Short mmCIF file of C-alpha atoms in Angstrom, two decimals:
data_model
loop_
_atom_site.label_atom_id
_atom_site.label_comp_id
_atom_site.label_asym_id
_atom_site.label_seq_id
_atom_site.Cartn_x
_atom_site.Cartn_y
_atom_site.Cartn_z
CA UNK G 95 -20.75 -5.93 -18.98
CA UNK G 96 -20.19 -8.67 -16.38
CA UNK G 97 -20.62 -7.50 -12.84
CA UNK G 98 -17.55 -8.55 -10.88
CA UNK G 99 -13.76 -8.74 -10.69
CA UNK G 100 -12.22 -11.82 -9.02
CA UNK G 101 -8.94 -11.11 -7.23
CA UNK G 102 -6.50 -13.82 -6.16
CA UNK G 103 -4.19 -12.77 -3.28
CA UNK G 104 -1.69 -15.55 -2.98
CA UNK G 105 0.20 -14.87 0.23
CA UNK G 106 3.03 -16.52 2.17
CA UNK G 107 0.87 -18.58 4.51
CA UNK G 108 -2.44 -18.78 2.66
CA UNK G 109 -4.47 -17.99 -0.42
CA UNK G 110 -7.31 -15.45 -0.33
CA UNK G 111 -9.88 -14.84 -3.11
CA UNK G 112 -12.06 -11.72 -3.00
CA UNK G 113 -14.78 -10.77 -5.47
CA UNK G 114 -15.36 -7.07 -5.94
CA UNK G 115 -18.28 -5.13 -7.54
CA UNK G 116 -18.08 -1.94 -9.51
CA UNK G 117 -18.12 0.15 -6.34
CA UNK G 118 -15.03 -1.65 -5.04
CA UNK G 119 -17.09 -3.49 -2.36
CA UNK G 120 -16.41 -7.08 -1.43
CA UNK G 121 -19.23 -9.40 -2.55
CA UNK G 122 -17.48 -12.73 -1.97
CA UNK G 123 -14.47 -14.08 -0.14
CA UNK G 124 -12.67 -17.26 0.86
CA UNK G 125 -9.37 -18.15 2.50
CA UNK G 126 -7.27 -21.17 3.17
CA UNK G 127 -3.83 -21.66 4.67
CA UNK G 128 -1.30 -24.13 3.15
CA UNK G 129 1.69 -25.88 4.57
CA UNK G 130 5.03 -24.25 5.39
CA UNK G 131 8.17 -26.45 5.10
CA UNK G 132 11.38 -25.82 6.99
CA UNK G 133 13.80 -28.58 5.96
CA UNK G 134 16.82 -26.84 7.54
CA UNK G 135 17.39 -23.84 9.78
CA UNK G 136 16.99 -20.75 7.62
CA UNK G 137 15.33 -22.64 4.82
CA UNK G 138 11.65 -22.02 3.91
CA UNK G 139 9.83 -23.85 1.14
CA UNK G 140 6.28 -24.22 -0.33
CA UNK G 141 4.82 -26.95 -2.44
CA UNK G 142 3.77 -24.99 -5.57
CA UNK G 143 1.31 -27.73 -6.64
CA UNK G 144 -0.39 -27.36 -3.21
CA UNK G 145 -0.58 -23.59 -3.67
CA UNK G 146 -2.32 -24.09 -7.02
CA UNK G 147 -4.81 -26.60 -5.62
CA UNK G 148 -5.59 -24.43 -2.59
CA UNK G 149 -6.02 -21.42 -4.84
CA UNK G 150 -8.48 -23.31 -7.01
CA UNK G 151 -10.35 -24.49 -3.90
CA UNK G 152 -10.74 -20.94 -2.50
CA UNK G 153 -11.89 -19.59 -5.88
CA UNK G 154 -14.62 -22.17 -5.91
CA UNK G 155 -15.58 -21.41 -2.23
CA UNK G 156 -15.74 -17.68 -2.96
CA UNK G 157 -17.99 -18.15 -5.95
CA UNK G 158 -20.29 -20.67 -4.30
CA UNK G 159 -20.67 -18.81 -0.99
CA UNK G 160 -21.56 -15.61 -2.73
CA UNK G 161 -23.82 -17.19 -5.35
CA UNK G 162 -21.71 -15.55 -8.12
CA UNK G 163 -21.38 -17.57 -11.28
CA UNK G 164 -18.09 -17.66 -13.26
CA UNK G 165 -20.03 -16.23 -16.19
CA UNK G 166 -20.61 -13.07 -14.02
CA UNK G 167 -16.89 -12.35 -13.83
CA UNK G 168 -15.40 -9.59 -15.95
CA UNK G 169 -11.75 -10.37 -15.26
CA UNK G 170 -9.27 -11.90 -12.85
CA UNK G 171 -6.48 -10.05 -11.09
CA UNK G 172 -3.53 -11.69 -9.33
CA UNK G 173 -1.32 -10.46 -6.54
CA UNK G 174 1.30 -12.58 -4.99
CA UNK G 175 4.01 -13.20 -2.44
CA UNK G 176 7.00 -11.86 -4.37
CA UNK G 177 10.47 -13.39 -4.88
CA UNK G 178 9.26 -16.92 -4.06
CA UNK G 179 10.72 -19.02 -6.84
CA UNK G 180 9.18 -21.85 -8.79
CA UNK G 181 10.75 -23.99 -11.54
CA UNK G 182 8.46 -26.37 -13.41
CA UNK G 183 8.48 -28.71 -16.40
CA UNK G 184 6.98 -27.10 -19.47
CA UNK G 185 5.73 -30.45 -20.83
CA UNK G 186 3.73 -31.67 -17.85
CA UNK G 187 3.41 -28.45 -15.80
CA UNK G 188 4.77 -30.10 -12.62
CA UNK G 189 7.23 -28.33 -10.29
CA UNK G 190 10.76 -29.79 -10.35
CA UNK G 191 11.29 -29.06 -6.65
CA UNK G 192 9.63 -27.25 -3.79
CA UNK G 193 9.29 -23.49 -4.28
CA UNK G 194 12.01 -21.49 -2.41
CA UNK G 195 10.15 -18.88 -0.37
CA UNK G 196 11.27 -15.18 -0.16
CA UNK G 197 12.17 -15.68 3.48
CA UNK G 198 14.65 -18.44 2.74
CA UNK G 199 18.29 -17.64 3.57
CA UNK G 200 20.12 -20.61 2.04
CA UNK G 201 21.93 -18.42 -0.54
CA UNK G 202 23.24 -15.88 2.00
CA UNK G 203 26.87 -17.05 1.71
CA UNK G 204 26.74 -16.88 -2.12
CA UNK G 205 25.37 -13.28 -1.78
CA UNK G 206 28.37 -12.49 0.45
CA UNK G 207 30.61 -13.81 -2.24
CA UNK G 208 29.02 -11.55 -4.84
CA UNK G 209 29.52 -8.55 -2.58
CA UNK G 210 33.16 -9.51 -1.95
CA UNK G 211 33.68 -9.69 -5.71
CA UNK G 212 32.51 -6.07 -6.06
CA UNK G 213 29.19 -6.49 -7.85
CA UNK G 214 27.02 -4.64 -5.34
CA UNK G 215 26.92 -1.25 -7.09
CA UNK G 216 26.47 -2.71 -10.61
CA UNK G 217 23.53 -4.77 -9.48
CA UNK G 218 22.04 -1.85 -7.63
CA UNK G 219 22.22 0.41 -10.67
CA UNK G 220 20.59 -2.16 -12.92
CA UNK G 221 17.97 -3.61 -10.58
CA UNK G 222 17.47 -1.09 -7.76
CA UNK G 223 18.07 -3.94 -5.27
CA UNK G 224 20.66 -4.87 -2.75
CA UNK G 225 22.49 -8.23 -3.01
CA UNK G 226 20.49 -10.43 -0.67
CA UNK G 227 19.13 -13.99 -0.64
CA UNK G 228 15.62 -12.38 -0.39
CA UNK G 229 15.47 -11.99 -4.18
CA UNK G 230 14.66 -14.67 -6.75
CA UNK G 231 17.88 -14.71 -8.79
CA UNK G 232 20.13 -16.57 -6.33
CA UNK G 233 17.31 -18.95 -5.54
CA UNK G 234 17.06 -19.92 -9.20
CA UNK G 235 20.79 -20.45 -9.37
CA UNK G 236 20.67 -22.63 -6.29
CA UNK G 237 17.97 -24.89 -7.82
CA UNK G 238 19.84 -25.17 -11.13
CA UNK G 239 23.03 -26.08 -9.26
CA UNK G 240 21.52 -28.53 -6.83
CA UNK G 241 18.65 -30.44 -8.55
CA UNK G 242 20.30 -33.24 -10.52
CA UNK G 243 20.10 -32.69 -14.26
CA UNK G 244 18.04 -29.56 -13.93
CA UNK G 245 20.57 -27.09 -15.51
CA UNK G 246 20.91 -29.11 -18.67
CA UNK G 247 17.15 -29.37 -19.01
CA UNK G 248 16.85 -25.61 -18.46
CA UNK G 249 19.38 -24.81 -21.10
CA UNK G 250 17.34 -27.05 -23.52
CA UNK G 251 14.25 -24.95 -22.84
CA UNK G 252 12.38 -27.65 -20.99
CA UNK G 253 12.06 -25.73 -17.73
CA UNK G 254 10.04 -22.65 -16.93
CA UNK G 255 10.86 -20.11 -14.09
CA UNK G 256 8.42 -17.86 -12.45
CA UNK G 257 7.42 -16.12 -9.26
CA UNK G 258 4.02 -17.24 -7.94
CA UNK G 259 2.11 -15.00 -10.35
CA UNK G 260 3.62 -16.73 -13.31
CA UNK G 261 2.84 -20.11 -11.85
CA UNK G 262 -0.86 -19.19 -11.32
CA UNK G 263 -1.24 -17.69 -14.82
CA UNK G 264 0.33 -20.78 -16.31
CA UNK G 265 -2.19 -23.04 -14.52
CA UNK G 266 -5.24 -20.80 -15.08
CA UNK G 267 -4.61 -20.65 -18.84
CA UNK G 268 -3.91 -24.38 -19.08
CA UNK G 269 -0.17 -23.87 -19.68
CA UNK G 270 -0.64 -21.54 -22.64
CA UNK G 271 0.82 -18.34 -21.04
CA UNK G 272 4.24 -17.85 -19.43
CA UNK G 273 4.28 -14.30 -18.28
CA UNK G 274 4.99 -11.97 -15.40
CA UNK G 275 4.53 -8.19 -14.93
CA UNK G 276 6.96 -5.32 -14.41
CA UNK G 277 6.57 -5.27 -10.60
CA UNK G 278 7.42 -8.95 -10.09
CA UNK G 279 10.18 -8.91 -12.68
CA UNK G 280 11.85 -6.05 -10.78
CA UNK G 281 12.19 -8.36 -7.73
CA UNK G 282 14.25 -11.09 -9.39
CA UNK G 283 17.70 -9.52 -9.30
CA UNK G 284 17.72 -10.26 -13.10
CA UNK G 285 15.67 -7.40 -14.54
CA UNK G 286 17.02 -4.01 -15.66
CA UNK G 287 14.40 -1.63 -14.24
CA UNK G 288 15.45 1.37 -16.32
CA UNK G 289 15.84 -0.40 -19.69
CA UNK G 290 12.84 -2.71 -18.93
CA UNK G 291 14.51 -5.96 -20.04
CA UNK G 292 16.06 -9.14 -18.70
CA UNK G 293 19.69 -8.17 -18.22
CA UNK G 294 22.17 -10.41 -20.13
CA UNK G 295 25.12 -9.39 -17.84
CA UNK G 296 23.22 -10.41 -14.74
CA UNK G 297 22.02 -13.66 -16.32
CA UNK G 298 25.61 -14.49 -17.15
CA UNK G 299 26.82 -13.58 -13.67
CA UNK G 300 24.34 -15.96 -12.07
CA UNK G 301 24.60 -18.55 -14.84
CA UNK G 302 20.84 -18.56 -15.58
CA UNK G 303 19.68 -19.51 -19.08
CA UNK G 304 17.36 -16.95 -20.71
CA UNK G 305 15.19 -19.79 -21.99
CA UNK G 306 13.54 -20.32 -18.59
CA UNK G 307 12.33 -16.62 -18.18
CA UNK G 308 8.73 -15.46 -18.58
CA UNK G 309 7.67 -12.64 -20.93
CA UNK G 310 7.39 -9.35 -19.05
CA UNK G 311 4.26 -7.24 -19.65
CA UNK G 312 2.44 -4.31 -18.09
CA UNK G 313 0.65 -4.84 -14.75
CA UNK G 314 -2.64 -3.92 -16.29
CA UNK G 315 -3.26 -5.71 -19.62
CA UNK G 316 -4.94 -8.84 -20.88
CA UNK G 317 -2.42 -11.73 -20.54
CA UNK G 318 -4.70 -14.56 -21.69
CA UNK G 319 -7.90 -16.30 -20.80
CA UNK G 320 -8.75 -19.05 -18.40
CA UNK G 321 -8.80 -22.61 -19.73
CA UNK G 322 -12.34 -24.00 -19.32
CA UNK G 323 -11.00 -27.33 -18.15
CA UNK G 324 -9.11 -25.62 -15.32
CA UNK G 325 -11.58 -22.97 -14.34
CA UNK G 326 -15.15 -23.93 -13.58
CA UNK G 327 -16.92 -24.40 -16.87
CA UNK G 328 -16.95 -23.23 -20.42
CA UNK G 329 -16.72 -19.50 -19.95
CA UNK G 330 -13.30 -17.97 -20.71
CA UNK G 331 -12.31 -15.12 -18.38
CA UNK G 332 -9.55 -12.63 -19.05
CA UNK G 333 -6.57 -12.67 -16.75
CA UNK G 334 -5.89 -8.94 -16.87
CA UNK G 335 -4.02 -7.71 -13.80
CA UNK G 336 -0.81 -8.73 -12.04
CA UNK G 337 1.26 -7.00 -9.35
CA UNK G 338 3.45 -8.10 -6.58
CA UNK G 339 1.56 -7.87 -3.30
CA UNK G 340 3.11 -4.70 -2.01
CA UNK G 341 2.88 -2.83 -5.30
CA UNK G 342 -0.80 -3.96 -5.50
CA UNK G 343 -1.46 -2.57 -1.99
CA UNK G 344 0.14 0.74 -2.98
CA UNK G 345 -2.24 0.88 -5.95
CA UNK G 346 -5.24 -0.23 -3.90
CA UNK G 347 -4.51 2.45 -1.30
CA UNK G 348 -4.85 5.08 -4.01
CA UNK G 349 -1.17 6.15 -3.77
CA UNK G 350 -1.05 6.81 -7.53
CA UNK G 351 1.15 9.91 -7.40
CA UNK G 352 4.67 10.71 -6.20
CA UNK G 353 5.06 11.21 -2.41
CA UNK G 354 2.25 9.03 -1.21
CA UNK G 355 3.11 6.06 0.94
CA UNK G 356 1.59 3.02 2.62
CA UNK G 357 2.55 0.21 5.01
CA UNK G 358 1.04 -3.28 4.66
CA UNK G 359 1.15 -5.59 7.71
CA UNK G 360 1.18 -9.23 6.62
CA UNK G 361 3.70 -12.00 7.22
CA UNK G 362 6.22 -9.22 6.91
CA UNK G 363 5.58 -5.48 6.44
CA UNK G 364 6.42 -3.38 3.50
CA UNK G 365 6.56 0.39 3.28
CA UNK G 366 6.29 1.81 -0.19
CA UNK G 367 6.49 5.35 -1.39
CA UNK G 368 5.50 6.23 -4.98
CA UNK G 369 8.34 8.22 -6.67
CA UNK G 370 6.49 8.69 -10.01
CA UNK G 371 8.17 7.97 -13.42
CA UNK G 372 11.63 8.45 -11.93
CA UNK G 373 13.59 5.69 -10.27
CA UNK G 374 15.03 7.12 -7.06
CA UNK G 375 18.11 5.10 -6.00
CA UNK G 376 18.64 4.83 -2.31
CA UNK G 377 21.65 5.71 -0.19
CA UNK G 378 19.89 4.14 2.84
CA UNK G 379 19.79 0.48 1.73
CA UNK G 380 16.17 0.74 0.63
CA UNK G 381 15.04 -0.85 -2.58
CA UNK G 382 14.09 0.93 -5.80
CA UNK G 383 11.41 -1.07 -7.49
CA UNK G 384 8.90 -0.81 -10.24
CA UNK G 385 5.50 0.01 -8.80
CA UNK G 386 3.44 -0.88 -11.87
CA UNK G 387 2.90 -0.25 -15.55
CA UNK G 388 -0.56 0.57 -16.87
CA UNK G 389 -1.05 -0.49 -20.54
CA UNK G 390 1.40 1.47 -22.72
CA UNK G 391 2.01 4.22 -20.19
CA UNK G 392 5.54 4.73 -18.74
CA UNK G 393 6.10 2.59 -15.66
CA UNK G 394 5.97 4.18 -12.18
CA UNK G 395 8.56 3.48 -9.54
CA UNK G 396 8.61 3.25 -5.78
CA UNK G 397 11.07 3.24 -2.85
CA UNK G 398 10.54 0.26 -0.62
CA UNK G 399 11.56 -0.88 2.79
CA UNK G 400 11.09 -4.62 3.22
CA UNK G 401 10.58 -5.78 6.81
CA UNK G 402 10.78 -9.56 6.88
CA UNK G 403 8.91 -10.48 10.06
CA UNK G 404 5.88 -8.73 11.55
CA UNK G 405 2.65 -10.79 11.43
CA UNK G 406 4.85 -13.91 11.31
CA UNK G 407 5.98 -13.07 14.81
CA UNK G 408 2.37 -13.35 16.02
CA UNK G 409 2.10 -16.67 14.26
CA UNK G 410 5.25 -17.68 16.20
CA UNK G 411 3.48 -16.71 19.46
CA UNK G 412 0.55 -18.93 18.33
CA UNK G 413 2.24 -21.96 16.73
CA UNK G 414 5.74 -21.95 18.18
CA UNK G 415 5.23 -20.75 21.84
CA UNK G 416 1.50 -21.83 21.99
CA UNK G 417 0.99 -18.55 23.93
CA UNK G 418 -2.16 -17.59 22.11
CA UNK G 419 -4.77 -19.39 20.01
CA UNK G 420 -5.51 -16.58 17.67
CA UNK G 421 -3.81 -13.37 16.49
CA UNK G 422 -6.74 -11.38 17.92
CA UNK G 423 -5.69 -12.26 21.46
CA UNK G 424 -2.57 -10.09 21.23
CA UNK G 425 -4.71 -7.00 21.53
CA UNK G 426 -6.14 -7.91 24.92
CA UNK G 427 -2.79 -9.21 26.19
CA UNK G 428 -1.01 -6.02 25.15
CA UNK G 429 -3.69 -3.94 26.89
CA UNK G 430 -3.23 -5.99 30.08
CA UNK G 431 -0.08 -4.01 30.83
CA UNK G 432 0.42 -0.25 30.80
CA UNK G 433 3.69 -0.43 28.78
CA UNK G 434 6.46 -2.72 27.72
CA UNK G 435 8.28 -2.43 31.00
CA UNK G 436 11.59 -2.41 29.24
CA UNK G 437 10.89 -5.67 27.26
CA UNK G 438 11.88 -5.57 23.53
CA UNK G 439 11.50 -8.18 20.87
CA UNK G 440 13.64 -8.05 17.72
CA UNK G 441 11.91 -10.35 15.21
CA UNK G 442 15.02 -11.31 13.24
CA UNK G 443 13.77 -14.83 12.82
CA UNK G 444 15.00 -15.04 9.22
CA UNK G 445 17.53 -12.14 9.52
CA UNK G 446 16.85 -8.41 9.27
CA UNK G 447 15.65 -6.63 6.14
CA UNK G 448 15.68 -2.91 5.40
CA UNK G 449 17.47 -0.80 6.38
CA UNK G 450 19.80 -3.24 8.18
CA UNK G 451 20.08 -6.12 5.70
CA UNK G 452 21.72 -8.57 8.01
CA UNK G 453 20.97 -12.18 7.08
CA UNK G 454 22.83 -13.43 10.11
CA UNK G 455 20.81 -11.47 12.68
CA UNK G 456 18.52 -13.67 14.84
CA UNK G 457 15.46 -13.10 16.96
CA UNK G 458 15.99 -11.54 20.40
CA UNK G 459 13.81 -11.03 23.43
CA UNK G 460 15.52 -8.80 25.97
CA UNK G 461 14.68 -6.87 29.15
CA UNK G 462 12.96 -9.79 30.86
CA UNK G 463 12.61 -9.78 34.57
CA UNK G 464 10.70 -11.80 37.18
CA UNK G 465 7.85 -9.38 36.56
CA UNK G 466 7.55 -10.08 32.88
CA UNK G 467 4.20 -11.47 31.83
CA UNK G 468 2.67 -12.74 28.57
CA UNK G 469 1.20 -9.19 28.25
CA UNK G 470 4.65 -7.68 28.10
CA UNK G 471 5.84 -10.20 25.51
CA UNK G 472 2.70 -9.66 23.39
CA UNK G 473 3.18 -5.94 23.56
CA UNK G 474 6.83 -6.26 22.69
CA UNK G 475 5.92 -8.29 19.63
CA UNK G 476 3.34 -5.67 18.46
CA UNK G 477 5.70 -2.77 19.14
CA UNK G 478 8.49 -4.39 17.14
CA UNK G 479 6.33 -3.96 14.02
CA UNK G 480 6.12 -0.23 14.64
CA UNK G 481 9.78 0.32 15.42
CA UNK G 482 10.81 -1.50 12.26
CA UNK G 483 8.37 0.68 10.32
CA UNK G 484 9.91 3.83 11.70
CA UNK G 485 13.36 2.61 10.83
CA UNK G 486 12.30 2.31 7.25
CA UNK G 487 10.32 5.55 7.03
CA UNK G 488 13.19 7.62 8.42
CA UNK G 489 15.51 6.12 5.79
CA UNK G 490 12.91 6.80 3.07
CA UNK G 491 12.59 10.43 4.11
CA UNK G 492 16.36 10.91 3.90
CA UNK G 493 16.47 9.36 0.45
CA UNK G 494 13.52 11.21 -1.00
CA UNK G 495 13.61 14.51 0.81
CA UNK G 496 9.89 14.07 1.43
CA UNK G 497 8.56 14.16 5.00
CA UNK G 498 5.54 11.95 5.45
CA UNK G 499 2.55 13.82 6.85
CA UNK G 500 0.52 10.61 7.26
CA UNK G 501 0.87 6.87 6.67
CA UNK G 502 -1.85 4.74 5.12
CA UNK G 503 -1.88 1.25 6.66
CA UNK G 504 -3.57 -1.92 5.59
CA UNK G 505 -3.24 -5.74 5.94
CA UNK G 506 -4.60 -8.08 8.61
CA UNK G 507 -2.86 -6.42 11.58
CA UNK G 508 -4.19 -2.95 10.74
CA UNK G 509 -7.44 -3.89 12.49
CA UNK G 510 -5.56 -4.06 15.83
CA UNK G 511 -6.15 -0.64 17.38
CA UNK G 512 -3.44 -1.05 19.94
CA UNK G 513 -0.87 -1.66 17.20
CA UNK G 514 -2.20 1.18 15.10
CA UNK G 515 -2.17 3.66 17.94
CA UNK G 516 1.39 2.83 18.93
CA UNK G 517 2.42 3.09 15.28
CA UNK G 518 1.16 6.67 15.27
CA UNK G 519 2.81 7.29 18.63
CA UNK G 520 6.23 6.10 17.55
CA UNK G 521 6.09 7.86 14.18
CA UNK G 522 4.67 11.08 15.47
CA UNK G 523 2.31 11.37 12.52
CA UNK G 524 -1.32 10.27 11.86
CA UNK G 525 -2.00 6.78 10.75
CA UNK G 526 -4.97 6.16 8.48
CA UNK G 527 -6.67 2.83 7.94
CA UNK G 528 -9.22 2.47 5.05
CA UNK G 529 -12.58 0.76 5.30
CA UNK G 530 -11.30 -2.03 3.12
CA UNK G 531 -8.05 -3.21 4.59
CA UNK G 532 -7.56 -5.97 1.92
CA UNK G 533 -6.01 -3.35 -0.33
CA UNK G 534 -3.61 -5.88 -1.88
CA UNK G 535 -6.43 -7.86 -3.39
CA UNK G 536 -8.25 -4.60 -4.19
CA UNK G 537 -5.22 -3.22 -6.08
CA UNK G 538 -5.00 -6.42 -8.28
CA UNK G 539 -8.78 -6.15 -9.00
CA UNK G 540 -8.35 -2.43 -9.89
CA UNK G 541 -5.46 -3.33 -12.30
CA UNK G 542 -7.51 -6.05 -13.96
CA UNK G 543 -10.65 -3.86 -14.27
CA UNK G 544 -8.66 -1.01 -15.84
CA UNK G 545 -7.42 -3.36 -18.53
CA UNK G 546 -10.93 -4.53 -19.45
CA UNK G 547 -12.69 -1.15 -19.15
CA UNK G 548 -14.60 -2.22 -16.06
CA UNK G 549 -13.22 0.97 -14.49
CA UNK G 550 -12.21 4.00 -16.66
CA UNK G 551 -9.40 5.76 -14.88
CA UNK G 552 -7.19 5.93 -11.76
CA UNK G 553 -9.08 9.08 -10.83
CA UNK G 554 -12.25 7.08 -10.64
CA UNK G 555 -10.54 4.48 -8.44
CA UNK G 556 -8.95 7.02 -6.11
CA UNK G 557 -12.39 8.39 -5.28
CA UNK G 558 -13.42 4.97 -3.97
CA UNK G 559 -10.91 5.14 -1.07
CA UNK G 560 -12.77 5.56 2.26
CA UNK G 561 -11.31 6.18 5.74
CA UNK G 562 -12.29 3.81 8.54
CA UNK G 563 -10.04 4.92 11.41
CA UNK G 564 -7.50 7.64 12.01
CA UNK G 565 -4.97 7.49 14.86
CA UNK G 566 -2.99 10.47 16.08
CA UNK G 567 0.03 10.53 18.40
CA UNK G 568 -0.59 10.46 22.13
CA UNK G 569 2.90 10.40 23.62
CA UNK G 570 5.39 13.26 23.82
CA UNK G 571 8.55 13.62 21.85
CA UNK G 572 10.89 12.74 24.76
CA UNK G 573 9.16 9.44 25.51
CA UNK G 574 8.94 8.61 21.77
CA UNK G 575 12.73 9.06 21.36
CA UNK G 576 13.52 7.18 24.54
CA UNK G 577 11.59 4.13 23.41
CA UNK G 578 13.15 4.27 19.98
CA UNK G 579 16.69 4.54 21.30
CA UNK G 580 16.25 1.46 23.41
CA UNK G 581 14.89 -0.43 20.36
CA UNK G 582 18.13 0.32 18.50
CA UNK G 583 20.17 -1.06 21.45
CA UNK G 584 18.26 -4.28 21.17
CA UNK G 585 18.68 -4.45 17.28
CA UNK G 586 22.43 -4.04 17.62
CA UNK G 587 22.60 -7.07 20.02
CA UNK G 588 20.74 -9.25 17.55
CA UNK G 589 23.03 -8.56 14.54
CA UNK G 590 25.48 -11.20 13.30
CA UNK G 591 24.35 -13.80 15.73
CA UNK G 592 24.34 -16.70 13.20
CA UNK G 593 27.89 -15.97 11.96
CA UNK G 594 30.39 -18.61 12.74
CA UNK G 595 32.85 -17.70 15.50
#
């Protein structure tokens, strides 16, 4: 048996490739950012061709720096920024327009129209989602309506739609495989998560031709093999695992049974709770989503709270305000002050996600005085991540009836001990960080390795989870609630800001 699993973690701001051995340890890695495009306020785009080329580059770098040959790879797993929408020409494999990123808000007014027409409950019952421009369906409609001649070409079957996973698989296999998995399909606003099929009523509502859609398969199965012309030589490697980034992180954290939950700190943050084989529909504006499907087993579901901006706020401090040169500096800055001194930051830079779902909210920095320093602002940015997480977890507990006894955390920001300690403080429960925080890539690797027999069972995988740090609450209940109340005052002031007067 070949020795390694290669995992592609294609994120919102960059592509990471990790190579794992049978013990789940990282043996190779590479990362590269790619360009973000903001053609209008509230619009966010990527060049899908650039994403593919950057991904190919980091695959090569991970292999070469670790001295691992392509022939040593057992399988490839893919995890991806979800909802980001790509349409491409089936004949030449070229994108027909820039990809519309999950953060993009250009379809917010159309989503309002759908709500006004009374479709909210029907869509929720079919998809588990709220009507929001976050999801892929309205982005697809926008492209078909606004790119000249595209709708007619789509109806003739000349155009393919996919989220980023589909786009990468298409390229890896030399255009032979057009596929997605259950978890990504469940984020499109077009997929019936209980009947496990593309929904004709939703396709008709959004005027999207079925001919553009990928085939939906389990998250752990062999989809196809790499094309030697596209992937480093003559050896064909199975592409065998796909999951949206947050579902992959849930799997990589070992949250394989109902009631277990994790939070991933990336560009945004996403709290997911496994609800088992039953779809739990939310009364708290959380999302019901497919967690994964393993081979022929019944799919598992999750409740999800999607927080749009967490790590991206730190990038804003770096790139927008030029206040820091690297994300790591926020830790020292936050430690330079004893508390936030009444300064709060609401990171509604692209609106607010769960549980508020306000596309017209905008970012807010409040409580500033003459004594406010960079330290207070850095602390407010870090603390905003924890407050948003508590908002989601409280809603999740009301929906599920399950009180979380601990939260498993991962993603880049989970290495920040100031952030993790305050997360425990504001939740009032322990926060656990594993030794491998790249659990998104790890989850995709696990799904691929299960499909090829590299690993035998989820029980085997769960035993590989190892604790690195555990944080317990240090502030009392009165202070916790005082801080949280003031956060909500700030949130209310940010809502509806972009609405026309």
